[in-house]
mmCIF file of C-alpha atoms in Angstrom:
data_model
loop_
_atom_site.group_PDB
_atom_site.id
_atom_site.type_symbol
_atom_site.label_atom_id
_atom_site.label_comp_id
_atom_site.label_asym_id
_atom_site.label_seq_id
_atom_site.Cartn_x
_atom_site.Cartn_y
_atom_site.Cartn_z
ATOM 1 C CA MET A 1 -30.033 2.872 -38.512
ATOM 2 C CA GLU A 2 -27.867 2.777 -35.380
ATOM 3 C CA GLU A 3 -24.281 1.606 -35.494
ATOM 4 C CA GLU A 4 -24.098 -2.096 -36.074
ATOM 5 C CA LYS A 5 -23.013 -4.528 -33.370
ATOM 6 C CA ASN A 6 -20.129 -6.637 -34.519
ATOM 7 C CA GLU A 7 -18.928 -9.773 -32.838
ATOM 8 C CA GLY A 8 -16.594 -8.741 -30.036
ATOM 9 C CA ILE A 9 -16.008 -5.188 -28.889
ATOM 10 C CA THR A 10 -13.668 -3.009 -30.916
ATOM 11 C CA PHE A 11 -11.947 0.131 -29.695
ATOM 12 C CA ARG A 12 -14.336 2.152 -31.834
ATOM 13 C CA MET A 13 -17.278 0.446 -30.147
ATOM 14 C CA ILE A 14 -15.815 1.240 -26.700
ATOM 15 C CA LEU A 15 -15.576 4.920 -27.618
ATOM 16 C CA TYR A 16 -19.136 4.830 -28.940
ATOM 17 C CA LEU A 17 -20.461 3.241 -25.738
ATOM 18 C CA CYS A 18 -18.570 5.739 -23.572
ATOM 19 C CA LYS A 19 -19.966 8.653 -25.562
ATOM 20 C CA LYS A 20 -23.483 7.232 -25.466
ATOM 21 C CA ASN A 21 -23.308 6.646 -21.683
ATOM 22 C CA LEU A 22 -21.150 9.642 -20.786
ATOM 23 C CA LEU A 23 -23.647 11.066 -18.284
ATOM 24 C CA LEU A 24 -23.966 7.721 -16.506
ATOM 25 C CA ILE A 25 -20.173 7.372 -16.296
ATOM 26 C CA ILE A 26 -19.818 10.884 -14.875
ATOM 27 C CA ILE A 27 -22.549 10.353 -12.253
ATOM 28 C CA ILE A 28 -21.183 7.013 -11.010
ATOM 29 C CA THR A 29 -17.588 8.287 -10.945
ATOM 30 C CA LEU A 30 -18.523 11.467 -9.073
ATOM 31 C CA LEU A 31 -20.645 9.528 -6.601
ATOM 32 C CA ALA A 32 -17.817 7.103 -5.810
ATOM 33 C CA THR A 33 -15.316 9.970 -5.508
ATOM 34 C CA VAL A 34 -17.581 11.963 -3.185
ATOM 35 C CA ILE A 35 -18.224 8.948 -0.937
ATOM 36 C CA ALA A 36 -14.493 8.171 -0.776
ATOM 37 C CA SER A 37 -13.648 11.824 -0.085
ATOM 38 C CA ILE A 38 -16.171 12.052 2.755
ATOM 39 C CA TYR A 39 -14.677 8.934 4.309
ATOM 40 C CA GLY A 40 -11.111 10.139 3.778
ATOM 41 C CA PHE A 41 -11.576 13.686 5.064
ATOM 42 C CA VAL A 42 -14.101 12.999 7.847
ATOM 43 C CA PHE A 43 -14.255 9.403 9.046
ATOM 44 C CA LYS A 44 -10.895 7.808 8.283
ATOM 45 C CA PRO A 45 -8.770 7.759 11.458
ATOM 46 C CA TYR A 46 -5.449 9.563 11.568
ATOM 47 C CA SER A 47 -2.274 7.533 11.244
ATOM 48 C CA TYR A 48 1.070 8.551 12.724
ATOM 49 C CA THR A 49 4.514 7.524 11.486
ATOM 50 C CA SER A 50 7.578 8.039 13.673
ATOM 51 C CA THR A 51 11.139 7.076 12.775
ATOM 52 C CA ALA A 52 14.091 6.167 14.980
ATOM 53 C CA THR A 53 17.573 6.278 13.447
ATOM 54 C CA ALA A 54 20.527 3.989 14.102
ATOM 55 C CA LEU A 55 24.061 3.683 12.809
ATOM 56 C CA CYS A 56 25.694 0.403 11.812
ATOM 57 C CA GLU A 57 29.334 0.788 12.726
ATOM 58 C CA ALA A 58 31.997 -1.914 12.521
ATOM 59 C CA ASP A 59 35.582 -1.162 13.553
ATOM 60 C CA VAL A 60 38.504 -2.153 11.374
ATOM 61 C CA SER A 61 39.831 -4.808 13.745
ATOM 62 C CA SER A 62 36.534 -6.712 13.722
ATOM 63 C CA VAL A 63 36.705 -7.339 9.985
ATOM 64 C CA GLY A 64 40.428 -7.936 9.632
ATOM 65 C CA GLY A 65 40.849 -4.885 7.450
ATOM 66 C CA THR A 66 43.608 -2.370 7.383
ATOM 67 C CA ASN A 67 41.767 0.814 6.510
ATOM 68 C CA GLU A 68 38.567 2.715 7.143
ATOM 69 C CA TYR A 69 37.103 1.703 3.788
ATOM 70 C CA SER A 70 37.112 -1.951 4.877
ATOM 71 C CA SER A 71 35.181 -0.999 7.987
ATOM 72 C CA TYR A 72 32.732 1.129 6.005
ATOM 73 C CA SER A 73 32.121 -1.586 3.399
ATOM 74 C CA TYR A 74 31.457 -4.159 6.079
ATOM 75 C CA SER A 75 29.087 -1.790 7.880
ATOM 76 C CA VAL A 76 27.082 -1.304 4.687
ATOM 77 C CA TYR A 77 26.900 -5.065 4.295
ATOM 78 C CA LEU A 78 25.710 -5.490 7.882
ATOM 79 C CA THR A 79 22.788 -3.084 7.436
ATOM 80 C CA ASN A 80 20.929 -5.758 5.443
ATOM 81 C CA THR A 81 21.603 -8.282 8.206
ATOM 82 C CA PHE A 82 20.208 -5.895 10.789
ATOM 83 C CA LYS A 83 17.126 -5.310 8.622
ATOM 84 C CA ASP A 84 16.182 -8.964 9.138
ATOM 85 C CA PHE A 85 17.423 -9.092 12.726
ATOM 86 C CA ILE A 86 15.274 -6.144 13.842
ATOM 87 C CA THR A 87 12.099 -8.031 12.895
ATOM 88 C CA SER A 88 13.205 -11.295 14.524
ATOM 89 C CA GLN A 89 11.107 -12.802 17.299
ATOM 90 C CA PRO A 90 13.509 -12.133 20.233
ATOM 91 C CA VAL A 91 13.626 -8.431 19.305
ATOM 92 C CA LEU A 92 9.833 -8.217 18.944
ATOM 93 C CA ASP A 93 9.296 -10.022 22.272
ATOM 94 C CA GLU A 94 11.533 -7.597 24.143
ATOM 95 C CA ALA A 95 9.946 -4.612 22.386
ATOM 96 C CA LYS A 96 6.513 -5.833 23.510
ATOM 97 C CA SER A 97 7.768 -6.085 27.098
ATOM 98 C CA ILE A 98 9.042 -2.496 26.916
ATOM 99 C CA LEU A 99 5.695 -1.270 25.565
ATOM 100 C CA ASP A 100 3.779 -3.245 28.212
ATOM 101 C CA GLU A 101 5.751 -1.432 30.911
ATOM 102 C CA THR A 102 5.091 1.871 29.149
ATOM 103 C CA LYS A 103 1.359 1.180 29.189
ATOM 104 C CA LYS A 104 1.481 0.581 32.948
ATOM 105 C CA THR A 105 3.082 3.995 33.364
ATOM 106 C CA LYS A 106 0.851 5.964 30.993
ATOM 107 C CA GLY A 107 -2.398 4.025 31.412
ATOM 108 C CA GLY A 108 -5.492 5.708 30.030
ATOM 109 C CA ASP A 109 -6.124 5.095 26.339
ATOM 110 C CA TYR A 110 -2.586 3.891 25.669
ATOM 111 C CA PRO A 111 -3.148 0.702 23.628
ATOM 112 C CA SER A 112 -1.889 -2.797 24.285
ATOM 113 C CA VAL A 113 0.009 -4.447 21.453
ATOM 114 C CA THR A 114 1.035 -7.916 20.356
ATOM 115 C CA THR A 115 4.263 -8.957 18.680
ATOM 116 C CA ALA A 116 2.291 -9.535 15.460
ATOM 117 C CA TYR A 117 0.975 -5.967 15.633
ATOM 118 C CA ILE A 118 4.476 -4.609 16.164
ATOM 119 C CA LYS A 119 5.820 -6.569 13.202
ATOM 120 C CA ASP A 120 3.052 -5.255 10.953
ATOM 121 C CA ALA A 121 3.507 -1.672 12.167
ATOM 122 C CA ILE A 122 7.257 -1.334 11.731
ATOM 123 C CA SER A 123 9.200 -0.913 8.513
ATOM 124 C CA ILE A 124 12.956 -0.790 8.008
ATOM 125 C CA GLN A 125 14.506 1.579 5.483
ATOM 126 C CA LEU A 126 18.076 1.452 4.246
ATOM 127 C CA ASN A 127 19.803 3.925 1.966
ATOM 128 C CA ASP A 128 22.045 2.535 -0.737
ATOM 129 C CA TYR A 129 25.718 2.707 0.237
ATOM 130 C CA SER A 130 24.806 4.084 3.655
ATOM 131 C CA VAL A 131 25.373 2.760 7.167
ATOM 132 C CA MET A 132 22.151 4.343 8.465
ATOM 133 C CA VAL A 133 19.165 2.223 9.503
ATOM 134 C CA PHE A 134 15.736 3.856 9.844
ATOM 135 C CA ILE A 135 13.027 2.117 11.890
ATOM 136 C CA SER A 136 9.575 3.566 11.227
ATOM 137 C CA CYS A 137 6.357 2.684 13.012
ATOM 138 C CA LYS A 138 2.913 3.557 11.696
ATOM 139 C CA THR A 139 -0.003 3.376 14.128
ATOM 140 C CA SER A 140 -3.251 5.168 14.884
ATOM 141 C CA ASN A 141 -1.910 6.376 18.243
ATOM 142 C CA GLN A 142 0.575 9.252 18.219
ATOM 143 C CA GLU A 143 2.475 8.309 21.375
ATOM 144 C CA LEU A 144 2.526 4.614 20.545
ATOM 145 C CA SER A 145 4.093 5.323 17.151
ATOM 146 C CA ALA A 146 7.145 7.027 18.656
ATOM 147 C CA ASP A 147 7.397 4.683 21.647
ATOM 148 C CA MET A 148 7.237 1.606 19.438
ATOM 149 C CA ALA A 149 9.991 2.803 17.087
ATOM 150 C CA ASN A 150 12.262 3.533 20.059
ATOM 151 C CA ALA A 151 11.355 0.279 21.803
ATOM 152 C CA VAL A 152 12.134 -1.825 18.740
ATOM 153 C CA LEU A 153 15.472 -0.090 18.200
ATOM 154 C CA ASN A 154 16.442 -0.383 21.871
ATOM 155 C CA SER A 155 15.424 -4.035 21.823
ATOM 156 C CA ALA A 156 17.463 -4.706 18.666
ATOM 157 C CA ILE A 157 20.567 -3.108 20.206
ATOM 158 C CA ASP A 158 20.100 -5.022 23.454
ATOM 159 C CA GLN A 159 19.563 -8.360 21.710
ATOM 160 C CA ALA A 160 22.535 -7.821 19.383
ATOM 161 C CA ASN A 161 24.750 -7.222 22.420
ATOM 162 C CA GLN A 162 23.601 -10.252 24.435
ATOM 163 C CA ILE A 163 26.330 -12.284 26.143
ATOM 164 C CA ASP A 164 26.040 -16.059 26.334
ATOM 165 C CA PRO A 165 26.179 -16.901 30.073
ATOM 166 C CA ASN A 166 27.774 -20.275 29.392
ATOM 167 C CA THR A 167 30.668 -19.075 27.256
ATOM 168 C CA GLY A 168 30.900 -15.450 28.298
ATOM 169 C CA LYS A 169 31.037 -14.524 24.597
ATOM 170 C CA PRO A 170 28.520 -12.566 22.509
ATOM 171 C CA LYS A 171 25.571 -14.593 21.212
ATOM 172 C CA TYR A 172 25.790 -12.792 17.890
ATOM 173 C CA GLN A 173 29.477 -12.189 17.292
ATOM 174 C CA VAL A 174 28.826 -10.648 13.868
ATOM 175 C CA LEU A 175 26.289 -8.141 15.245
ATOM 176 C CA TYR A 176 27.827 -7.462 18.652
ATOM 177 C CA ASP A 177 28.352 -3.768 19.393
ATOM 178 C CA LYS A 178 27.673 -2.788 15.767
ATOM 179 C CA LEU A 179 24.293 -1.005 16.062
ATOM 180 C CA LYS A 180 24.334 2.448 17.664
ATOM 181 C CA PHE A 181 21.378 4.633 18.659
ATOM 182 C CA VAL A 182 21.613 7.917 16.735
ATOM 183 C CA GLU A 183 18.278 9.718 16.998
ATOM 184 C CA PRO A 184 15.109 8.676 18.853
ATOM 185 C CA ALA A 185 11.698 8.865 17.268
ATOM 186 C CA THR A 186 9.566 11.856 18.222
ATOM 187 C CA LEU A 187 5.843 12.578 18.043
ATOM 188 C CA SER A 188 4.781 12.996 14.433
ATOM 189 C CA THR A 189 1.973 14.881 12.709
ATOM 190 C CA GLY A 190 -0.957 12.651 11.850
ATOM 191 C CA SER A 191 -2.389 12.166 8.403
ATOM 192 C CA ARG A 192 -5.608 10.627 7.111
ATOM 193 C CA GLY A 193 -4.290 10.118 3.602
ATOM 194 C CA ALA A 194 -7.539 11.628 2.360
ATOM 195 C CA LEU A 195 -6.213 12.546 -1.072
ATOM 196 C CA THR A 196 -5.095 8.982 -1.710
ATOM 197 C CA VAL A 197 -8.491 7.684 -0.636
ATOM 198 C CA SER A 198 -10.203 10.152 -2.985
ATOM 199 C CA LEU A 199 -8.061 9.035 -5.919
ATOM 200 C CA ILE A 200 -8.839 5.408 -5.124
ATOM 201 C CA GLY A 201 -12.544 6.309 -5.059
ATOM 202 C CA LEU A 202 -12.177 7.980 -8.446
ATOM 203 C CA ALA A 203 -10.539 4.886 -9.917
ATOM 204 C CA ILE A 204 -13.176 2.590 -8.420
ATOM 205 C CA GLY A 205 -15.924 4.844 -9.767
ATOM 206 C CA LEU A 206 -14.489 4.650 -13.281
ATOM 207 C CA VAL A 207 -14.218 0.867 -13.094
ATOM 208 C CA ILE A 208 -17.785 0.493 -11.802
ATOM 209 C CA SER A 209 -19.172 2.843 -14.445
ATOM 210 C CA PHE A 210 -17.465 0.945 -17.270
ATOM 211 C CA VAL A 211 -18.721 -2.364 -15.842
ATOM 212 C CA VAL A 212 -22.282 -0.964 -15.761
ATOM 213 C CA VAL A 213 -21.959 0.251 -19.352
ATOM 214 C CA PHE A 214 -20.647 -3.142 -20.449
ATOM 215 C CA ILE A 215 -23.493 -4.958 -18.666
ATOM 216 C CA LYS A 216 -25.990 -2.657 -20.351
ATOM 217 C CA TYR A 217 -24.415 -3.421 -23.701
ATOM 218 C CA VAL A 218 -24.450 -7.191 -23.145
ATOM 219 C CA ALA A 219 -28.016 -7.164 -21.773
ATOM 220 C CA ASP A 220 -29.334 -5.095 -24.660
ATOM 221 C CA ASP A 221 -31.268 -7.516 -26.907
ATOM 222 C CA THR A 222 -32.336 -4.854 -29.403
ATOM 223 C CA TYR A 223 -31.480 -5.696 -33.003
ATOM 224 C CA THR A 224 -29.584 -2.892 -34.636
ATOM 225 C CA SER A 225 -28.521 -4.653 -37.839
ATOM 226 C CA LYS A 226 -30.017 -6.954 -40.449
ATOM 227 C CA GLU A 227 -27.158 -9.386 -39.961
ATOM 228 C CA ASP A 228 -27.958 -9.921 -36.257
ATOM 229 C CA PHE A 229 -31.602 -10.632 -36.993
ATOM 230 C CA LYS A 230 -30.743 -12.951 -39.870
ATOM 231 C CA ASN A 231 -28.214 -14.903 -37.809
ATOM 232 C CA ASP A 232 -30.633 -15.471 -34.919
ATOM 233 C CA PHE A 233 -33.761 -16.356 -36.918
ATOM 234 C CA ASN A 234 -32.340 -17.464 -40.284
ATOM 235 C CA ILE A 235 -34.689 -15.057 -42.055
ATOM 236 C CA ASN A 236 -33.604 -12.935 -44.977
ATOM 237 C CA ILE A 237 -34.350 -9.224 -44.646
ATOM 238 C CA LEU A 238 -35.396 -7.646 -47.918
ATOM 239 C CA ALA A 239 -35.480 -4.072 -46.674
ATOM 240 C CA SER A 240 -35.419 -1.965 -43.513
ATOM 241 C CA ILE A 241 -36.687 1.476 -42.613
ATOM 242 C CA PRO A 242 -33.887 3.739 -41.405
ATOM 243 C CA ASP A 243 -34.347 6.131 -38.495
ATOM 244 C CA VAL A 244 -35.045 9.596 -39.951
ATOM 245 C CA GLU A 245 -36.064 12.863 -38.350
ATOM 246 C CA ILE A 246 -39.019 14.762 -39.772
ATOM 247 C CA GLY A 247 -39.807 18.078 -38.211
ATOM 248 C CA GLY A 248 -37.633 17.278 -35.247
ATOM 249 C CA ASN A 249 -39.405 13.953 -34.572
ATOM 250 C CA LYS A 250 -38.419 10.439 -35.598
#
């Protein structure tokens, strides 16, 4: 007699089902992995990530300190402020204007962008206890990736250094003249991320295969124990014939 079905699924039952349906699990997992790999290595578009680097630098006099450590500490503190400032709407609007002018110059397949696209494409990285700010842009166009990183950084510096025409004083006194351009973004090597896609396909294949095995188990209405039959029909079973092999046949 086959292994009895108990109420609920135990770990032992899971192992039994996996062993019983091993071929099915392998086929589904391989199929999902192959499909994902074909997409990742052949059809998935390349993505390019370029990074522009800036330095947050506050002088001692601006923070009321008396030594270089005061200036350094304040600069580290300001990097988090700049992280939010760089993705603010005025900075994104000016960056879009810069990229619109770039498109007029380059023409061709150079893409148009919106401020929402720029915000989604850029990411800001800060190193702990560092005054460096890294602005990375990830797009499907190699030139746009580098141009966007540089445009956003230039825009952030320009906006931080704006002078209020009414007062003649900086609009952002805390940020004024603190962000310095260190290294522009350059053209980067593209990547499809095919390996990541393949691993995702593998994971999805495993999940789908286990779901199929579970559905097969739930949908199976074959009685494999006297208790199941008795519970469903309230009939006592006096005896049952076990599965035996005689001469290689059951």
